CSV table of C-alpha atoms in Angstrom, one decimal:
chain,number,residue,atom,x,y,z
A,184,UNK,CA,8.7,5.8,-1.6
A,185,UNK,CA,12.6,6.3,-1.3
A,186,UNK,CA,13.6,10.0,-2.2
A,187,UNK,CA,16.6,10.4,-0.4
A,188,UNK,CA,20.1,8.8,-1.9
A,189,UNK,CA,21.9,5.7,0.0
A,190,UNK,CA,25.4,5.3,-0.7
A,191,UNK,CA,27.0,1.9,-0.1
A,192,UNK,CA,30.5,0.2,0.6
A,193,UNK,CA,29.8,-3.7,0.4
A,194,UNK,CA,30.4,-5.7,3.7
A,195,UNK,CA,28.5,-9.5,3.8
A,196,UNK,CA,27.4,-10.6,6.6
A,197,UNK,CA,26.3,-13.8,7.6
A,198,UNK,CA,22.6,-15.0,8.4
A,199,UNK,CA,22.2,-16.8,11.9
A,200,UNK,CA,19.9,-20.1,11.1
A,201,UNK,CA,16.6,-19.6,13.0
A,202,UNK,CA,13.8,-22.1,13.1
A,203,UNK,CA,10.8,-19.4,13.1
A,204,UNK,CA,8.7,-18.7,10.2
A,205,UNK,CA,8.5,-15.5,8.9
A,206,UNK,CA,5.5,-13.3,10.1
A,207,UNK,CA,3.3,-11.8,7.5
A,208,UNK,CA,1.5,-8.4,8.9
A,209,UNK,CA,-1.9,-8.3,7.5
A,210,UNK,CA,-2.3,-7.4,3.8
A,211,UNK,CA,1.4,-7.8,3.3
A,212,UNK,CA,3.5,-9.7,0.5
A,213,UNK,CA,6.7,-8.8,3.1
A,214,UNK,CA,7.0,-10.2,6.2
A,215,UNK,CA,10.0,-11.7,8.9
A,216,UNK,CA,10.7,-13.1,12.1
A,217,UNK,CA,10.2,-10.2,14.2
A,218,UNK,CA,12.4,-9.9,17.6
A,219,UNK,CA,10.7,-11.2,20.6
A,220,UNK,CA,8.6,-8.4,22.0
A,221,UNK,CA,7.5,-7.0,18.7
A,222,UNK,CA,4.0,-8.4,17.7
A,223,UNK,CA,2.2,-7.1,14.3
A,224,UNK,CA,1.4,-3.4,14.1
A,225,UNK,CA,-2.5,-2.0,13.6
A,226,UNK,CA,-1.2,1.2,12.6
A,227,UNK,CA,1.1,0.5,10.4
A,228,UNK,CA,2.3,-2.7,8.1
A,229,UNK,CA,5.2,-4.2,10.0
A,230,UNK,CA,5.7,-4.8,14.1
A,231,UNK,CA,6.2,-2.7,17.0
A,232,UNK,CA,6.9,-3.3,20.7
A,233,UNK,CA,4.3,-0.1,21.4
A,234,UNK,CA,5.8,0.3,25.4
A,235,UNK,CA,9.2,1.2,24.2
A,236,UNK,CA,8.4,2.9,21.0
A,237,UNK,CA,10.4,0.3,19.2
A,238,UNK,CA,9.4,-0.8,15.8
A,239,UNK,CA,9.8,-2.3,12.2
A,240,UNK,CA,8.1,-1.0,9.0
A,241,UNK,CA,8.1,-2.6,5.8
A,242,UNK,CA,7.6,-0.9,2.5
A,243,UNK,CA,7.3,-1.9,-0.8
A,244,UNK,CA,8.4,0.7,-3.6
A,245,UNK,CA,8.7,1.5,-6.7
A,246,UNK,CA,11.5,-0.6,-9.3
A,247,UNK,CA,12.3,3.0,-10.4
A,248,UNK,CA,13.1,4.1,-6.7
A,249,UNK,CA,15.3,1.0,-6.2
A,250,UNK,CA,17.1,1.6,-9.7
A,251,UNK,CA,17.9,5.4,-8.4
A,252,UNK,CA,19.3,3.5,-4.7
A,253,UNK,CA,21.5,1.7,-7.2
A,254,UNK,CA,23.2,4.9,-8.8
A,255,UNK,CA,23.6,6.8,-6.0
A,256,UNK,CA,25.5,4.2,-4.2
A,257,UNK,CA,28.2,4.5,-6.8
A,258,UNK,CA,28.8,8.6,-5.7
A,259,UNK,CA,30.5,7.2,-2.6
A,260,UNK,CA,28.6,9.2,0.4
A,261,UNK,CA,26.1,7.9,2.5
A,262,UNK,CA,23.2,10.8,2.3
A,263,UNK,CA,20.2,9.9,4.6
A,264,UNK,CA,18.6,13.2,6.3
A,265,UNK,CA,18.7,13.3,10.0
A,266,UNK,CA,20.9,10.4,10.1
A,267,UNK,CA,24.3,10.5,11.6
A,268,UNK,CA,27.3,8.3,11.9
A,269,UNK,CA,25.8,6.2,9.0
A,270,UNK,CA,27.0,3.0,7.9
A,271,UNK,CA,26.9,1.5,4.6
A,272,UNK,CA,26.8,-2.5,4.0
A,273,UNK,CA,26.0,-5.2,2.0
A,274,UNK,CA,23.7,-7.9,4.2
A,275,UNK,CA,23.0,-11.2,3.1
A,276,UNK,CA,19.6,-12.5,4.0
A,277,UNK,CA,17.4,-15.6,3.5
A,278,UNK,CA,16.4,-14.0,0.6
A,279,UNK,CA,19.3,-12.9,-1.0
A,280,UNK,CA,21.7,-9.7,-0.9
A,281,UNK,CA,20.1,-6.4,0.4
A,282,UNK,CA,21.8,-2.9,1.1
A,283,UNK,CA,21.9,-1.8,4.6
A,284,UNK,CA,22.3,1.5,5.9
A,285,UNK,CA,23.3,2.2,9.9
A,286,UNK,CA,23.1,5.1,12.1
A,287,UNK,CA,21.9,7.3,14.9
A,288,UNK,CA,18.4,9.6,14.9
A,289,UNK,CA,17.1,12.6,16.7
A,290,UNK,CA,13.8,13.2,16.9
A,291,UNK,CA,11.8,15.1,19.3
A,292,UNK,CA,14.6,15.1,22.1
A,293,UNK,CA,14.6,10.9,21.7
A,294,UNK,CA,17.6,9.3,20.1
A,295,UNK,CA,16.8,6.8,18.0
A,296,UNK,CA,19.5,3.7,16.5
A,297,UNK,CA,17.8,3.3,12.7
A,298,UNK,CA,18.7,0.6,10.4
A,299,UNK,CA,17.3,1.1,6.9
A,300,UNK,CA,17.3,-2.1,4.4
A,301,UNK,CA,16.4,-2.3,0.9
A,302,UNK,CA,16.3,-5.0,-1.6
A,303,UNK,CA,14.8,-6.6,-4.3
A,304,UNK,CA,13.6,-10.0,-5.0
A,305,UNK,CA,11.4,-12.1,-6.9
A,306,UNK,CA,7.9,-13.9,-6.2
A,307,UNK,CA,8.0,-17.0,-7.5
A,308,UNK,CA,4.7,-19.3,-8.0
A,309,UNK,CA,2.6,-21.4,-10.3
A,310,UNK,CA,0.9,-18.8,-12.3
A,311,UNK,CA,3.3,-15.5,-11.2
A,312,UNK,CA,7.0,-14.1,-11.7
A,313,UNK,CA,7.1,-10.6,-10.3
A,314,UNK,CA,9.8,-8.5,-8.8
A,315,UNK,CA,9.3,-7.0,-5.9
A,316,UNK,CA,11.4,-3.5,-4.4
A,317,UNK,CA,11.1,-3.2,-1.1
A,318,UNK,CA,12.5,-1.3,2.3
A,319,UNK,CA,12.6,-2.7,5.6
A,320,UNK,CA,13.0,0.1,8.4
A,321,UNK,CA,13.7,-0.6,11.8
A,322,UNK,CA,13.8,2.4,14.7
A,323,UNK,CA,14.9,1.4,18.3
A,324,UNK,CA,15.4,4.2,21.0
A,325,UNK,CA,18.6,4.6,22.8
A,326,UNK,CA,16.8,3.4,26.1
A,327,UNK,CA,15.6,-0.1,24.8
A,328,UNK,CA,18.7,-0.7,22.9
A,329,UNK,CA,19.5,-3.4,25.6
A,330,UNK,CA,16.1,-5.0,24.5
A,331,UNK,CA,17.0,-4.6,20.8
A,332,UNK,CA,21.0,-4.7,20.3
A,333,UNK,CA,22.4,-4.6,17.2
A,334,UNK,CA,22.3,-8.2,16.7
A,335,UNK,CA,18.8,-8.7,17.2
A,336,UNK,CA,17.5,-6.4,14.6
A,337,UNK,CA,20.1,-7.9,12.1
A,338,UNK,CA,19.3,-11.2,12.9
A,339,UNK,CA,15.4,-10.2,12.5
A,340,UNK,CA,16.1,-8.4,9.0
A,341,UNK,CA,18.2,-11.4,7.8
A,342,UNK,CA,14.7,-13.3,7.9
A,343,UNK,CA,12.9,-11.0,5.3
A,344,UNK,CA,10.9,-13.2,3.1
A,345,UNK,CA,8.1,-12.8,0.2
A,346,UNK,CA,4.8,-14.6,-0.5
A,347,UNK,CA,3.1,-14.9,-3.1
A,348,UNK,CA,-0.4,-14.6,-2.5
A,349,UNK,CA,-2.3,-12.9,0.1
A,350,UNK,CA,-5.5,-14.3,0.7
A,351,UNK,CA,-8.6,-12.1,0.0
A,352,UNK,CA,-10.0,-12.6,3.3
A,353,UNK,CA,-7.2,-11.2,5.4
A,354,UNK,CA,-7.6,-8.0,3.3
A,355,UNK,CA,-11.4,-7.7,3.2
A,356,UNK,CA,-11.4,-8.5,7.1
A,357,UNK,CA,-9.3,-5.1,8.2
A,358,UNK,CA,-11.9,-3.2,6.6
A,359,UNK,CA,-15.3,-1.6,8.3
A,360,UNK,CA,-17.7,-2.7,5.5
A,361,UNK,CA,-18.1,-6.1,4.3
A,362,UNK,CA,-18.2,-6.8,0.4
A,363,UNK,CA,-21.1,-9.0,-0.4
A,364,UNK,CA,-20.5,-9.7,-4.0
A,365,UNK,CA,-17.2,-9.2,-5.6
A,366,UNK,CA,-18.7,-9.5,-9.5
A,367,UNK,CA,-16.0,-12.1,-10.3
A,368,UNK,CA,-13.0,-9.3,-9.4
A,369,UNK,CA,-10.8,-12.1,-8.4
A,370,UNK,CA,-7.8,-9.7,-6.6
A,371,UNK,CA,-8.1,-8.2,-3.6
A,372,UNK,CA,-5.1,-5.6,-2.7
A,373,UNK,CA,-4.5,-3.2,0.5
A,374,UNK,CA,-4.2,0.4,-0.2
A,375,UNK,CA,-4.4,1.8,3.2
A,376,UNK,CA,-5.0,-0.7,6.3
A,377,UNK,CA,-8.2,-0.6,7.5
A,378,UNK,CA,-9.2,2.5,5.1
A,379,UNK,CA,-9.1,1.3,1.4
A,380,UNK,CA,-8.5,-2.0,-0.5
A,381,UNK,CA,-8.7,-2.3,-4.6
A,382,UNK,CA,-10.7,-5.4,-6.6
A,383,UNK,CA,-8.5,-6.1,-9.8
A,384,UNK,CA,-9.5,-8.7,-12.7
A,385,UNK,CA,-6.9,-11.3,-11.4
A,386,UNK,CA,-5.8,-12.2,-7.9
A,387,UNK,CA,-1.9,-12.1,-7.5
A,388,UNK,CA,0.9,-9.4,-7.1
A,389,UNK,CA,1.6,-8.8,-11.1
A,390,UNK,CA,1.1,-5.6,-12.7
A,391,UNK,CA,-2.6,-4.4,-13.8
A,392,UNK,CA,-2.9,-4.5,-17.5
A,393,UNK,CA,-4.3,-1.4,-19.4
A,394,UNK,CA,-7.2,-3.6,-20.6
A,395,UNK,CA,-8.2,-4.2,-17.5
A,396,UNK,CA,-10.6,-2.7,-14.7
A,397,UNK,CA,-10.1,-1.9,-11.2
A,398,UNK,CA,-12.9,-0.7,-8.8
A,399,UNK,CA,-11.3,0.8,-5.6
A,400,UNK,CA,-13.1,1.1,-2.3
A,401,UNK,CA,-12.0,3.2,0.6
A,402,UNK,CA,-14.1,4.8,3.7
A,403,UNK,CA,-13.5,8.7,4.9
A,404,UNK,CA,-14.9,11.6,7.0
A,405,UNK,CA,-15.5,15.4,6.6
A,406,UNK,CA,-18.2,15.4,4.7
A,407,UNK,CA,-21.4,17.7,4.6
A,408,UNK,CA,-24.5,16.9,6.0
A,409,UNK,CA,-26.7,19.5,3.9
A,410,UNK,CA,-27.5,17.2,0.9
A,411,UNK,CA,-26.9,20.8,-1.5
A,412,UNK,CA,-23.3,20.7,-0.4
A,413,UNK,CA,-22.6,17.1,-1.5
A,414,UNK,CA,-22.0,17.4,-4.9
A,415,UNK,CA,-19.5,20.0,-4.7
A,416,UNK,CA,-17.7,17.8,-2.7
A,417,UNK,CA,-17.8,14.9,-4.1
A,418,UNK,CA,-16.3,16.7,-7.3
A,419,UNK,CA,-13.6,18.1,-5.1
A,420,UNK,CA,-12.6,14.5,-4.0
A,421,UNK,CA,-12.7,13.5,-7.4
A,422,UNK,CA,-10.3,16.0,-8.7
A,423,UNK,CA,-7.8,14.2,-6.8
A,424,UNK,CA,-7.6,11.7,-9.2
A,425,UNK,CA,-4.3,11.2,-11.0
A,426,UNK,CA,-3.1,9.2,-14.1
A,427,UNK,CA,-5.4,10.7,-16.6
A,428,UNK,CA,-5.3,13.2,-19.5
A,429,UNK,CA,-8.2,15.2,-21.5
A,430,UNK,CA,-10.7,14.0,-18.5
A,431,UNK,CA,-14.2,15.2,-19.4
A,432,UNK,CA,-17.6,15.3,-17.5
A,433,UNK,CA,-20.0,12.8,-18.5
A,434,UNK,CA,-22.9,13.0,-15.9
A,435,UNK,CA,-23.8,14.0,-12.5
A,436,UNK,CA,-26.7,13.2,-10.4
A,437,UNK,CA,-27.4,12.3,-6.7
A,438,UNK,CA,-28.9,9.0,-6.0
A,439,UNK,CA,-29.7,6.6,-3.2
A,440,UNK,CA,-27.7,3.6,-2.6
A,441,UNK,CA,-29.0,1.2,-0.1
A,442,UNK,CA,-31.4,3.7,1.3
A,443,UNK,CA,-28.5,6.2,2.0
A,444,UNK,CA,-27.8,9.6,0.1
A,445,UNK,CA,-25.6,9.4,-2.3
A,446,UNK,CA,-23.7,11.2,-5.4
A,447,UNK,CA,-22.6,9.8,-8.6
A,448,UNK,CA,-20.0,11.3,-11.0
A,449,UNK,CA,-18.9,10.0,-14.3
A,450,UNK,CA,-16.1,10.9,-16.7
A,451,UNK,CA,-14.1,10.0,-19.5
A,452,UNK,CA,-10.2,10.3,-20.9
A,453,UNK,CA,-6.8,9.0,-21.6
A,454,UNK,CA,-4.6,7.1,-19.1
A,455,UNK,CA,-1.2,9.0,-18.9
A,456,UNK,CA,0.6,5.9,-19.2
A,457,UNK,CA,-0.3,5.1,-22.9
A,458,UNK,CA,-3.3,7.2,-23.9
A,459,UNK,CA,-5.4,4.5,-24.0
A,460,UNK,CA,-9.4,5.9,-23.6
A,461,UNK,CA,-11.3,5.3,-20.0
A,462,UNK,CA,-14.2,5.8,-18.6
A,463,UNK,CA,-14.4,6.5,-14.8
A,464,UNK,CA,-17.3,6.4,-12.3
A,465,UNK,CA,-17.5,7.7,-8.6
A,466,UNK,CA,-19.9,6.9,-6.5
A,467,UNK,CA,-20.1,8.5,-2.7
A,468,UNK,CA,-22.1,7.2,-0.2
A,469,UNK,CA,-23.0,9.5,2.6
A,470,UNK,CA,-23.7,8.7,6.1
A,471,UNK,CA,-24.8,10.8,9.6
A,472,UNK,CA,-21.7,12.5,10.8
A,473,UNK,CA,-19.9,13.6,7.6
A,474,UNK,CA,-19.0,9.6,7.1
A,475,UNK,CA,-18.6,8.6,3.6
A,476,UNK,CA,-18.1,5.6,1.8
A,477,UNK,CA,-16.0,6.1,-2.0
A,478,UNK,CA,-16.2,3.5,-4.6
A,479,UNK,CA,-14.2,4.4,-7.6
A,480,UNK,CA,-14.5,2.5,-11.0
A,481,UNK,CA,-12.2,2.7,-14.1
A,482,UNK,CA,-12.4,0.5,-17.4
A,483,UNK,CA,-11.1,0.7,-20.4
A,484,UNK,CA,-13.8,2.8,-22.8
A,485,UNK,CA,-14.2,-0.6,-24.9
A,486,UNK,CA,-15.1,-2.9,-21.6
A,487,UNK,CA,-17.1,0.0,-20.5
A,488,UNK,CA,-20.7,-1.6,-21.0
A,489,UNK,CA,-19.4,-5.4,-19.8
A,490,UNK,CA,-17.7,-3.5,-16.4
A,491,UNK,CA,-20.2,-1.2,-15.3
A,492,UNK,CA,-22.8,-4.0,-14.7
A,493,UNK,CA,-19.9,-5.3,-12.0
A,494,UNK,CA,-18.9,-1.9,-10.5
A,495,UNK,CA,-22.7,-1.7,-9.4
A,496,UNK,CA,-22.9,-5.1,-8.4
A,497,UNK,CA,-20.0,-4.6,-5.9
A,498,UNK,CA,-21.3,-1.0,-4.9
A,499,UNK,CA,-24.6,-2.4,-4.5
A,500,UNK,CA,-23.4,-5.3,-1.6
A,501,UNK,CA,-20.9,-3.0,0.2
A,502,UNK,CA,-22.5,-3.1,3.9
A,503,UNK,CA,-21.3,-1.7,7.3
A,504,UNK,CA,-20.1,-4.4,9.5
A,505,UNK,CA,-22.2,-4.8,12.6
């Protein structure tokens, strides 16, 4: 999320012609043509040259962050913490105009050149028309500047593009677990690469309706091996959930899922966004060594009787990869 104020003076740059097609990191709606030498990262959504410690990071940001950014521009100064000699520009990309800040940064004794581009564009297809705000951040150490000079990075940034749909298999193949039953949940969204996904009622990148159920599935570690401590652990994890008011406990109990020890907690409350009634279920399935799979289903209260069996279908079809 963009939290700092970035202020610009507009200078339009031309976009070089490129023959290559944009590359989309696995699970990302955002892509570009990376510079020669950079490949898709397995650690973050973007590209990297690990040997030279150069990288390009792609991040979606909330629409309100983009609006705050535009308001900050009118103040007349660039304010990017840790970045010196910052310049602001209006850059033309293959998808339209974008705001760009270029400057220098030093971290742990290493000097970097930094480019930060923020823009908003619309994904349009036969079934969606969704505005996306996103940030592209490039970082090149000083000793790699001959390989990745300013014009090479700008050329890459100018190719930024969006795609409307991400194949569900592209996201699910990253996960250390297999979901063998999706119970008619058509959408799959990546939450944390290699660790967490969300199943949604509809495919595509649009906003999730307040009347639609969702199911989040993630992995973690640090769970207790002692059965008597797992209930407290599950309760503490569930307390981190946000966006709900007037939450109260409906039930909790130790259970078994796929022959493994697990714990179930059910809550009800109101969604903070619109005060609509919701029911929440959390399952945590424990494995030896402190690992766990966490599943959190959230449903409008009115459709809970229909959605709870669907959550269970998905839950019972989650298996570790061989």
